[in-house]
Amino acid sequence: MAWSAEQYMKFEDERTWPARDLLAHVPNLPEGALYDLGCGPGNSTELVQDRFPAYLLTGVDSDENMLSAARKRLAHTRFEKGDLARWAPREPAALFFANAVFQWVPDHLDVFDRLMDDLIPGGTLAVQMPDNLDEPTHAIMRELAEDPRFSEFYVNHGRRSALAAPSVYLDRLAPKSIKIDVWHTIYYHRLANAEAIVEWVQGTGLRPYLDALPPAAREAYLAAYLRRIREAYPPLADGHVLLKFPRLFLVAVRL
């Protein structure tokens, strides 16, 4: 997929809100290295740095465009390229912080289990993942991918898998945890109009659908998607629209 830091940050305040909430649930940490996994353009990295200024912090991302933006934002912070399905820290860590990235990683439960082993005792794994595949924004993406106008381009198309139930995360990680919390938060974002919703998802969930299409089909797909979004998100009394966005949170402190 081709990610765009500029597109992603059009809604910086809204995208950073869950990262703030996740960080608020991170306890005091033992001495050790901190990692912001899937750091993107550095907005979440900046939060972690401000909370723990005395620690060595590294941002990790697989996308060069995002890493370039992060390095410009935080010139004195270390960033490195890494595929989180296989990445491992150089030494045991005090914190793995991951805001809105592991929904893209296949078999991320196995990755979480491995990351727990890479924590210092008392260290924390803190994760937030969108749990919005049943929302109209994402259901419409899948439905349009089956439209005869576009379906030929999605024959071998990889898509996000649904998240596991909270009990699955608890059962898997509790044996390695002193304390573990799993919860959902539903955010309601008041946006200008349906076009703003399309702009939002073009920075994240819509990317793999658009990247699979040639230019002419992409234009037709976006037009059809906007029409469906207008139907699914009627305007409020003041003309704005309300984007419902459920997210799953996980904070586990290692034994």
PDB file of C-alpha atoms in Angstrom:
ATOM      1  CA  MET A   1       0.000   0.000   0.000  1.00  0.00           C
ATOM      2  CA  ALA A   2       1.062   3.591  -0.619  1.00  0.00           C
ATOM      3  CA  TRP A   3       0.631   5.654   2.532  1.00  0.00           C
ATOM      4  CA  SER A   4       0.529   9.441   2.640  1.00  0.00           C
ATOM      5  CA  ALA A   5       1.535  11.279   5.803  1.00  0.00           C
ATOM      6  CA  GLU A   6      -0.054  14.454   4.419  1.00  0.00           C
ATOM      7  CA  GLN A   7      -3.405  12.724   3.858  1.00  0.00           C
ATOM      8  CA  TYR A   8      -3.248  10.997   7.243  1.00  0.00           C
ATOM      9  CA  MET A   9      -2.607  14.232   9.133  1.00  0.00           C
ATOM     10  CA  LYS A  10      -5.574  16.097   7.669  1.00  0.00           C
ATOM     11  CA  PHE A  11      -7.374  14.861  10.778  1.00  0.00           C
ATOM     12  CA  GLU A  12      -4.466  15.003  13.228  1.00  0.00           C
ATOM     13  CA  ASP A  13      -6.494  16.005  16.294  1.00  0.00           C
ATOM     14  CA  GLU A  14      -9.058  13.253  15.775  1.00  0.00           C
ATOM     15  CA  ARG A  15      -6.431  10.594  15.048  1.00  0.00           C
ATOM     16  CA  THR A  16      -4.321  11.591  18.047  1.00  0.00           C
ATOM     17  CA  TRP A  17      -7.241  11.526  20.501  1.00  0.00           C
ATOM     18  CA  PRO A  18      -7.159   7.701  20.942  1.00  0.00           C
ATOM     19  CA  ALA A  19      -3.359   7.799  21.333  1.00  0.00           C
ATOM     20  CA  ARG A  20      -3.769  10.251  24.218  1.00  0.00           C
ATOM     21  CA  ASP A  21      -6.357   7.965  25.804  1.00  0.00           C
ATOM     22  CA  LEU A  22      -4.089   4.937  25.401  1.00  0.00           C
ATOM     23  CA  LEU A  23      -1.091   6.735  26.889  1.00  0.00           C
ATOM     24  CA  ALA A  24      -3.176   7.823  29.888  1.00  0.00           C
ATOM     25  CA  HIS A  25      -3.531   4.125  30.809  1.00  0.00           C
ATOM     26  CA  VAL A  26       0.207   3.385  30.619  1.00  0.00           C
ATOM     27  CA  PRO A  27       1.581   3.088  34.181  1.00  0.00           C
ATOM     28  CA  ASN A  28       4.983   4.224  35.404  1.00  0.00           C
ATOM     29  CA  LEU A  29       7.699   2.268  33.642  1.00  0.00           C
ATOM     30  CA  PRO A  30      10.905   0.528  34.658  1.00  0.00           C
ATOM     31  CA  GLU A  31      14.172   1.736  33.159  1.00  0.00           C
ATOM     32  CA  GLY A  32      14.546   0.634  29.565  1.00  0.00           C
ATOM     33  CA  ALA A  33      13.965   1.511  25.929  1.00  0.00           C
ATOM     34  CA  LEU A  34      10.611   2.727  24.601  1.00  0.00           C
ATOM     35  CA  TYR A  35       9.233   1.928  21.139  1.00  0.00           C
ATOM     36  CA  ASP A  36       6.379   3.562  19.262  1.00  0.00           C
ATOM     37  CA  LEU A  37       5.372   0.798  16.855  1.00  0.00           C
ATOM     38  CA  GLY A  38       3.692   1.956  13.664  1.00  0.00           C
ATOM     39  CA  CYS A  39       4.713   5.497  14.554  1.00  0.00           C
ATOM     40  CA  GLY A  40       3.345   6.985  11.321  1.00  0.00           C
ATOM     41  CA  PRO A  41       4.164  10.707  10.973  1.00  0.00           C
ATOM     42  CA  GLY A  42       5.228  10.972  14.620  1.00  0.00           C
ATOM     43  CA  ASN A  43       2.108  12.392  16.266  1.00  0.00           C
ATOM     44  CA  SER A  44       1.883   9.485  18.719  1.00  0.00           C
ATOM     45  CA  THR A  45       5.683   9.425  19.165  1.00  0.00           C
ATOM     46  CA  GLU A  46       5.565  13.034  20.314  1.00  0.00           C
ATOM     47  CA  LEU A  47       3.021  12.140  22.998  1.00  0.00           C
ATOM     48  CA  VAL A  48       5.190   9.307  24.338  1.00  0.00           C
ATOM     49  CA  GLN A  49       8.265  11.532  24.296  1.00  0.00           C
ATOM     50  CA  ASP A  50       6.487  14.257  26.260  1.00  0.00           C
ATOM     51  CA  ARG A  51       5.273  11.731  28.867  1.00  0.00           C
ATOM     52  CA  PHE A  52       8.654   9.991  29.267  1.00  0.00           C
ATOM     53  CA  PRO A  53      11.322  12.579  28.312  1.00  0.00           C
ATOM     54  CA  ALA A  54      14.181  10.833  30.157  1.00  0.00           C
ATOM     55  CA  TYR A  55      13.825   7.558  28.205  1.00  0.00           C
ATOM     56  CA  LEU A  56      15.395   6.496  24.916  1.00  0.00           C
ATOM     57  CA  LEU A  57      12.517   6.398  22.432  1.00  0.00           C
ATOM     58  CA  THR A  58      12.498   4.863  18.958  1.00  0.00           C
ATOM     59  CA  GLY A  59       9.718   5.121  16.389  1.00  0.00           C
ATOM     60  CA  VAL A  60       9.244   2.154  14.069  1.00  0.00           C
ATOM     61  CA  ASP A  61       7.288   2.126  10.819  1.00  0.00           C
ATOM     62  CA  SER A  62       7.345   0.216   7.530  1.00  0.00           C
ATOM     63  CA  ASP A  63       6.592   3.213   5.299  1.00  0.00           C
ATOM     64  CA  GLU A  64       9.270   5.648   4.131  1.00  0.00           C
ATOM     65  CA  ASN A  65       6.803   8.480   3.587  1.00  0.00           C
ATOM     66  CA  MET A  66       5.605   8.239   7.185  1.00  0.00           C
ATOM     67  CA  LEU A  67       9.153   7.949   8.535  1.00  0.00           C
ATOM     68  CA  SER A  68      10.252  11.008   6.566  1.00  0.00           C
ATOM     69  CA  ALA A  69       7.409  13.046   8.069  1.00  0.00           C
ATOM     70  CA  ALA A  70       8.203  11.754  11.559  1.00  0.00           C
ATOM     71  CA  ARG A  71      11.883  12.683  11.264  1.00  0.00           C
ATOM     72  CA  LYS A  72      10.949  16.220  10.208  1.00  0.00           C
ATOM     73  CA  ARG A  73       8.554  16.517  13.133  1.00  0.00           C
ATOM     74  CA  LEU A  74      10.955  15.114  15.758  1.00  0.00           C
ATOM     75  CA  ALA A  75      14.466  15.759  14.492  1.00  0.00           C
ATOM     76  CA  HIS A  76      16.192  14.482  17.640  1.00  0.00           C
ATOM     77  CA  THR A  77      14.227  11.246  17.994  1.00  0.00           C
ATOM     78  CA  ARG A  78      15.414   7.937  16.558  1.00  0.00           C
ATOM     79  CA  PHE A  79      13.282   6.303  13.868  1.00  0.00           C
ATOM     80  CA  GLU A  80      13.819   3.032  12.045  1.00  0.00           C
ATOM     81  CA  LYS A  81      12.124   1.049   9.302  1.00  0.00           C
ATOM     82  CA  GLY A  82      10.631  -2.283  10.289  1.00  0.00           C
ATOM     83  CA  ASP A  83       7.915  -4.776   9.394  1.00  0.00           C
ATOM     84  CA  LEU A  84       6.048  -5.396  12.654  1.00  0.00           C
ATOM     85  CA  ALA A  85       5.158  -8.946  11.644  1.00  0.00           C
ATOM     86  CA  ARG A  86       8.866  -9.797  12.067  1.00  0.00           C
ATOM     87  CA  TRP A  87      10.475  -6.846  13.860  1.00  0.00           C
ATOM     88  CA  ALA A  88      12.157  -7.357  17.250  1.00  0.00           C
ATOM     89  CA  PRO A  89      13.875  -4.838  19.550  1.00  0.00           C
ATOM     90  CA  ARG A  90      17.633  -4.834  19.987  1.00  0.00           C
ATOM     91  CA  GLU A  91      17.204  -5.265  23.746  1.00  0.00           C
ATOM     92  CA  PRO A  92      14.301  -5.850  26.177  1.00  0.00           C
ATOM     93  CA  ALA A  93      11.944  -2.870  26.274  1.00  0.00           C
ATOM     94  CA  ALA A  94      10.078  -0.953  28.961  1.00  0.00           C
ATOM     95  CA  LEU A  95       7.240   0.018  26.594  1.00  0.00           C
ATOM     96  CA  PHE A  96       5.760  -1.043  23.294  1.00  0.00           C
ATOM     97  CA  PHE A  97       3.221   1.620  22.304  1.00  0.00           C
ATOM     98  CA  ALA A  98       1.131   0.886  19.216  1.00  0.00           C
ATOM     99  CA  ASN A  99      -1.616   3.247  18.101  1.00  0.00           C
ATOM    100  CA  ALA A 100      -3.758   2.090  15.155  1.00  0.00           C
ATOM    101  CA  VAL A 101      -1.281  -0.216  13.428  1.00  0.00           C
ATOM    102  CA  PHE A 102      -1.758  -3.849  14.447  1.00  0.00           C
ATOM    103  CA  GLN A 103      -5.143  -4.131  12.718  1.00  0.00           C
ATOM    104  CA  TRP A 104      -3.003  -4.320   9.552  1.00  0.00           C
ATOM    105  CA  VAL A 105      -0.682  -7.063  10.862  1.00  0.00           C
ATOM    106  CA  PRO A 106      -1.768 -10.662  10.174  1.00  0.00           C
ATOM    107  CA  ASP A 107      -1.672 -12.955  13.212  1.00  0.00           C
ATOM    108  CA  HIS A 108      -1.052 -10.009  15.503  1.00  0.00           C
ATOM    109  CA  LEU A 109      -1.968 -12.103  18.550  1.00  0.00           C
ATOM    110  CA  ASP A 110       1.215 -14.094  17.910  1.00  0.00           C
ATOM    111  CA  VAL A 111       3.139 -10.828  17.616  1.00  0.00           C
ATOM    112  CA  PHE A 112       1.694  -9.575  20.930  1.00  0.00           C
ATOM    113  CA  ASP A 113       2.714 -12.815  22.609  1.00  0.00           C
ATOM    114  CA  ARG A 114       6.258 -12.406  21.310  1.00  0.00           C
ATOM    115  CA  LEU A 115       6.417  -8.736  22.291  1.00  0.00           C
ATOM    116  CA  MET A 116       5.428  -9.623  25.852  1.00  0.00           C
ATOM    117  CA  ASP A 117       8.538 -11.823  25.975  1.00  0.00           C
ATOM    118  CA  ASP A 118      10.606  -8.853  24.776  1.00  0.00           C
ATOM    119  CA  LEU A 119       9.471  -6.640  27.673  1.00  0.00           C
ATOM    120  CA  ILE A 120      11.417  -6.031  30.860  1.00  0.00           C
ATOM    121  CA  PRO A 121       9.445  -7.345  33.876  1.00  0.00           C
ATOM    122  CA  GLY A 122       7.057  -4.517  34.741  1.00  0.00           C
ATOM    123  CA  GLY A 123       7.186  -3.222  31.175  1.00  0.00           C
ATOM    124  CA  THR A 124       4.003  -2.462  29.250  1.00  0.00           C
ATOM    125  CA  LEU A 125       2.443  -3.428  25.947  1.00  0.00           C
ATOM    126  CA  ALA A 126      -0.098  -0.714  25.045  1.00  0.00           C
ATOM    127  CA  VAL A 127      -2.175  -1.189  21.895  1.00  0.00           C
ATOM    128  CA  GLN A 128      -5.110   0.559  20.245  1.00  0.00           C
ATOM    129  CA  MET A 129      -6.769  -0.813  17.094  1.00  0.00           C
ATOM    130  CA  PRO A 130      -9.771   0.404  15.097  1.00  0.00           C
ATOM    131  CA  ASP A 131     -12.658  -2.045  15.403  1.00  0.00           C
ATOM    132  CA  ASN A 132     -14.821  -0.493  12.719  1.00  0.00           C
ATOM    133  CA  LEU A 133     -15.152  -3.062   9.929  1.00  0.00           C
ATOM    134  CA  ASP A 134     -18.919  -3.272  10.506  1.00  0.00           C
ATOM    135  CA  GLU A 135     -19.368   0.496  10.244  1.00  0.00           C
ATOM    136  CA  PRO A 136     -20.819   1.888   6.980  1.00  0.00           C
ATOM    137  CA  THR A 137     -17.465   3.430   6.034  1.00  0.00           C
ATOM    138  CA  HIS A 138     -15.911  -0.031   5.705  1.00  0.00           C
ATOM    139  CA  ALA A 139     -18.944  -2.131   4.786  1.00  0.00           C
ATOM    140  CA  ILE A 140     -19.428   0.092   1.715  1.00  0.00           C
ATOM    141  CA  MET A 141     -15.786  -0.445   0.703  1.00  0.00           C
ATOM    142  CA  ARG A 142     -16.316  -4.209   0.644  1.00  0.00           C
ATOM    143  CA  GLU A 143     -19.674  -3.984  -1.128  1.00  0.00           C
ATOM    144  CA  LEU A 144     -18.260  -1.802  -3.902  1.00  0.00           C
ATOM    145  CA  ALA A 145     -15.339  -4.198  -4.313  1.00  0.00           C
ATOM    146  CA  GLU A 146     -17.917  -6.812  -5.357  1.00  0.00           C
ATOM    147  CA  ASP A 147     -19.542  -4.459  -7.893  1.00  0.00           C
ATOM    148  CA  PRO A 148     -18.996  -5.806 -11.458  1.00  0.00           C
ATOM    149  CA  ARG A 149     -17.365  -2.517 -12.404  1.00  0.00           C
ATOM    150  CA  PHE A 150     -14.543  -3.123  -9.918  1.00  0.00           C
ATOM    151  CA  SER A 151     -14.541  -6.774  -8.845  1.00  0.00           C
ATOM    152  CA  GLU A 152     -11.959  -7.913 -11.427  1.00  0.00           C
ATOM    153  CA  PHE A 153      -9.336  -5.800  -9.631  1.00  0.00           C
ATOM    154  CA  TYR A 154      -9.964  -7.456  -6.265  1.00  0.00           C
ATOM    155  CA  VAL A 155      -9.546 -11.145  -7.132  1.00  0.00           C
ATOM    156  CA  ASN A 156      -6.525 -11.607  -4.856  1.00  0.00           C
ATOM    157  CA  HIS A 157      -7.075  -8.522  -2.765  1.00  0.00           C
ATOM    158  CA  GLY A 158      -5.823  -8.617   0.811  1.00  0.00           C
ATOM    159  CA  ARG A 159      -8.142  -7.012   3.360  1.00  0.00           C
ATOM    160  CA  ARG A 160      -8.102  -6.335   7.053  1.00  0.00           C
ATOM    161  CA  SER A 161      -9.427  -9.173   9.158  1.00  0.00           C
ATOM    162  CA  ALA A 162     -11.906  -8.596  11.964  1.00  0.00           C
ATOM    163  CA  LEU A 163     -10.391  -8.245  15.426  1.00  0.00           C
ATOM    164  CA  ALA A 164     -10.728 -11.084  17.894  1.00  0.00           C
ATOM    165  CA  ALA A 165     -13.137 -10.843  20.822  1.00  0.00           C
ATOM    166  CA  PRO A 166     -11.701  -9.123  23.926  1.00  0.00           C
ATOM    167  CA  SER A 167     -11.740 -12.463  25.754  1.00  0.00           C
ATOM    168  CA  VAL A 168      -9.286 -13.892  23.195  1.00  0.00           C
ATOM    169  CA  TYR A 169      -6.720 -11.177  23.920  1.00  0.00           C
ATOM    170  CA  LEU A 170      -7.200 -11.637  27.659  1.00  0.00           C
ATOM    171  CA  ASP A 171      -6.817 -15.416  27.521  1.00  0.00           C
ATOM    172  CA  ARG A 172      -3.690 -15.186  25.378  1.00  0.00           C
ATOM    173  CA  LEU A 173      -1.795 -12.508  27.326  1.00  0.00           C
ATOM    174  CA  ALA A 174      -3.034 -12.836  30.932  1.00  0.00           C
ATOM    175  CA  PRO A 175      -0.595 -15.679  31.786  1.00  0.00           C
ATOM    176  CA  LYS A 176       2.315 -13.295  31.057  1.00  0.00           C
ATOM    177  CA  SER A 177       0.787 -10.240  32.754  1.00  0.00           C
ATOM    178  CA  ILE A 178       0.737  -8.760  36.239  1.00  0.00           C
ATOM    179  CA  LYS A 179      -2.177  -6.634  35.073  1.00  0.00           C
ATOM    180  CA  ILE A 180      -4.114  -6.584  31.848  1.00  0.00           C
ATOM    181  CA  ASP A 181      -7.001  -4.390  30.704  1.00  0.00           C
ATOM    182  CA  VAL A 182      -8.994  -4.657  27.495  1.00  0.00           C
ATOM    183  CA  TRP A 183     -11.799  -2.275  26.588  1.00  0.00           C
ATOM    184  CA  HIS A 184     -13.666  -0.584  23.761  1.00  0.00           C
ATOM    185  CA  THR A 185     -14.208   3.135  23.298  1.00  0.00           C
ATOM    186  CA  ILE A 186     -16.570   4.538  20.681  1.00  0.00           C
ATOM    187  CA  TYR A 187     -15.548   7.951  19.364  1.00  0.00           C
ATOM    188  CA  TYR A 188     -18.009  10.273  17.641  1.00  0.00           C
ATOM    189  CA  HIS A 189     -16.315  12.707  15.292  1.00  0.00           C
ATOM    190  CA  ARG A 190     -18.331  15.686  14.076  1.00  0.00           C
ATOM    191  CA  LEU A 191     -17.072  16.334  10.546  1.00  0.00           C
ATOM    192  CA  ALA A 192     -17.980  18.972   7.989  1.00  0.00           C
ATOM    193  CA  ASN A 193     -19.770  16.717   5.486  1.00  0.00           C
ATOM    194  CA  ALA A 194     -19.701  13.356   3.721  1.00  0.00           C
ATOM    195  CA  GLU A 195     -16.722  14.486   1.664  1.00  0.00           C
ATOM    196  CA  ALA A 196     -14.770  14.856   4.918  1.00  0.00           C
ATOM    197  CA  ILE A 197     -15.515  11.245   5.810  1.00  0.00           C
ATOM    198  CA  VAL A 198     -14.131  10.169   2.429  1.00  0.00           C
ATOM    199  CA  GLU A 199     -11.041  12.317   3.022  1.00  0.00           C
ATOM    200  CA  TRP A 200     -10.617  10.628   6.413  1.00  0.00           C
ATOM    201  CA  VAL A 201     -10.710   7.056   5.132  1.00  0.00           C
ATOM    202  CA  GLN A 202      -8.496   7.874   2.155  1.00  0.00           C
ATOM    203  CA  GLY A 203      -5.719   8.224   4.727  1.00  0.00           C
ATOM    204  CA  THR A 204      -6.302   4.746   6.179  1.00  0.00           C
ATOM    205  CA  GLY A 205      -8.873   2.040   5.401  1.00  0.00           C
ATOM    206  CA  LEU A 206      -9.684   3.094   1.836  1.00  0.00           C
ATOM    207  CA  ARG A 207      -6.040   3.054   0.747  1.00  0.00           C
ATOM    208  CA  PRO A 208      -5.758  -0.650  -0.153  1.00  0.00           C
ATOM    209  CA  TYR A 209      -9.008  -0.468  -2.123  1.00  0.00           C
ATOM    210  CA  LEU A 210      -7.870   2.548  -4.133  1.00  0.00           C
ATOM    211  CA  ASP A 211      -4.350   1.254  -4.677  1.00  0.00           C
ATOM    212  CA  ALA A 212      -5.724  -1.864  -6.404  1.00  0.00           C
ATOM    213  CA  LEU A 213      -7.509   0.191  -9.092  1.00  0.00           C
ATOM    214  CA  PRO A 214      -6.280   1.825 -12.308  1.00  0.00           C
ATOM    215  CA  PRO A 215      -6.941   5.601 -12.490  1.00  0.00           C
ATOM    216  CA  ALA A 216     -10.274   5.504 -14.384  1.00  0.00           C
ATOM    217  CA  ALA A 217     -11.758   2.823 -12.149  1.00  0.00           C
ATOM    218  CA  ARG A 218     -10.447   4.604  -9.069  1.00  0.00           C
ATOM    219  CA  GLU A 219     -12.318   7.771 -10.023  1.00  0.00           C
ATOM    220  CA  ALA A 220     -15.547   5.805 -10.566  1.00  0.00           C
ATOM    221  CA  TYR A 221     -15.089   3.896  -7.305  1.00  0.00           C
ATOM    222  CA  LEU A 222     -14.588   7.120  -5.325  1.00  0.00           C
ATOM    223  CA  ALA A 223     -17.672   8.713  -6.887  1.00  0.00           C
ATOM    224  CA  ALA A 224     -19.798   5.665  -6.053  1.00  0.00           C
ATOM    225  CA  TYR A 225     -18.319   5.509  -2.562  1.00  0.00           C
ATOM    226  CA  LEU A 226     -19.143   9.170  -1.883  1.00  0.00           C
ATOM    227  CA  ARG A 227     -22.762   8.667  -2.997  1.00  0.00           C
ATOM    228  CA  ARG A 228     -23.138   5.717  -0.614  1.00  0.00           C
ATOM    229  CA  ILE A 229     -21.480   7.611   2.254  1.00  0.00           C
ATOM    230  CA  ARG A 230     -23.899  10.514   1.798  1.00  0.00           C
ATOM    231  CA  GLU A 231     -26.775   8.066   2.191  1.00  0.00           C
ATOM    232  CA  ALA A 232     -25.258   6.345   5.223  1.00  0.00           C
ATOM    233  CA  TYR A 233     -24.328   9.518   7.097  1.00  0.00           C
ATOM    234  CA  PRO A 234     -27.194  12.024   6.859  1.00  0.00           C
ATOM    235  CA  PRO A 235     -26.451  15.580   7.997  1.00  0.00           C
ATOM    236  CA  LEU A 236     -27.082  16.806  11.515  1.00  0.00           C
ATOM    237  CA  ALA A 237     -29.255  19.850  12.140  1.00  0.00           C
ATOM    238  CA  ASP A 238     -26.265  22.138  11.514  1.00  0.00           C
ATOM    239  CA  GLY A 239     -25.219  20.347   8.301  1.00  0.00           C
ATOM    240  CA  HIS A 240     -22.292  18.446   9.784  1.00  0.00           C
ATOM    241  CA  VAL A 241     -22.129  14.643   9.837  1.00  0.00           C
ATOM    242  CA  LEU A 242     -21.301  12.291  12.708  1.00  0.00           C
ATOM    243  CA  LEU A 243     -18.676   9.613  12.169  1.00  0.00           C
ATOM    244  CA  LYS A 244     -18.954   6.747  14.663  1.00  0.00           C
ATOM    245  CA  PHE A 245     -15.572   5.090  15.266  1.00  0.00           C
ATOM    246  CA  PRO A 246     -15.207   2.107  17.664  1.00  0.00           C
ATOM    247  CA  ARG A 247     -11.703   1.230  18.868  1.00  0.00           C
ATOM    248  CA  LEU A 248     -10.260  -1.646  20.924  1.00  0.00           C
ATOM    249  CA  PHE A 249      -7.653  -0.935  23.617  1.00  0.00           C
ATOM    250  CA  LEU A 250      -5.238  -3.343  25.311  1.00  0.00           C
ATOM    251  CA  VAL A 251      -2.757  -2.557  28.087  1.00  0.00           C
ATOM    252  CA  ALA A 252      -0.745  -5.456  29.540  1.00  0.00           C
ATOM    253  CA  VAL A 253       2.026  -5.190  32.159  1.00  0.00           C
ATOM    254  CA  ARG A 254       4.524  -8.046  32.037  1.00  0.00           C
ATOM    255  CA  LEU A 255       5.097 -10.390  34.983  1.00  0.00           C
TER     256      LEU A 255
END
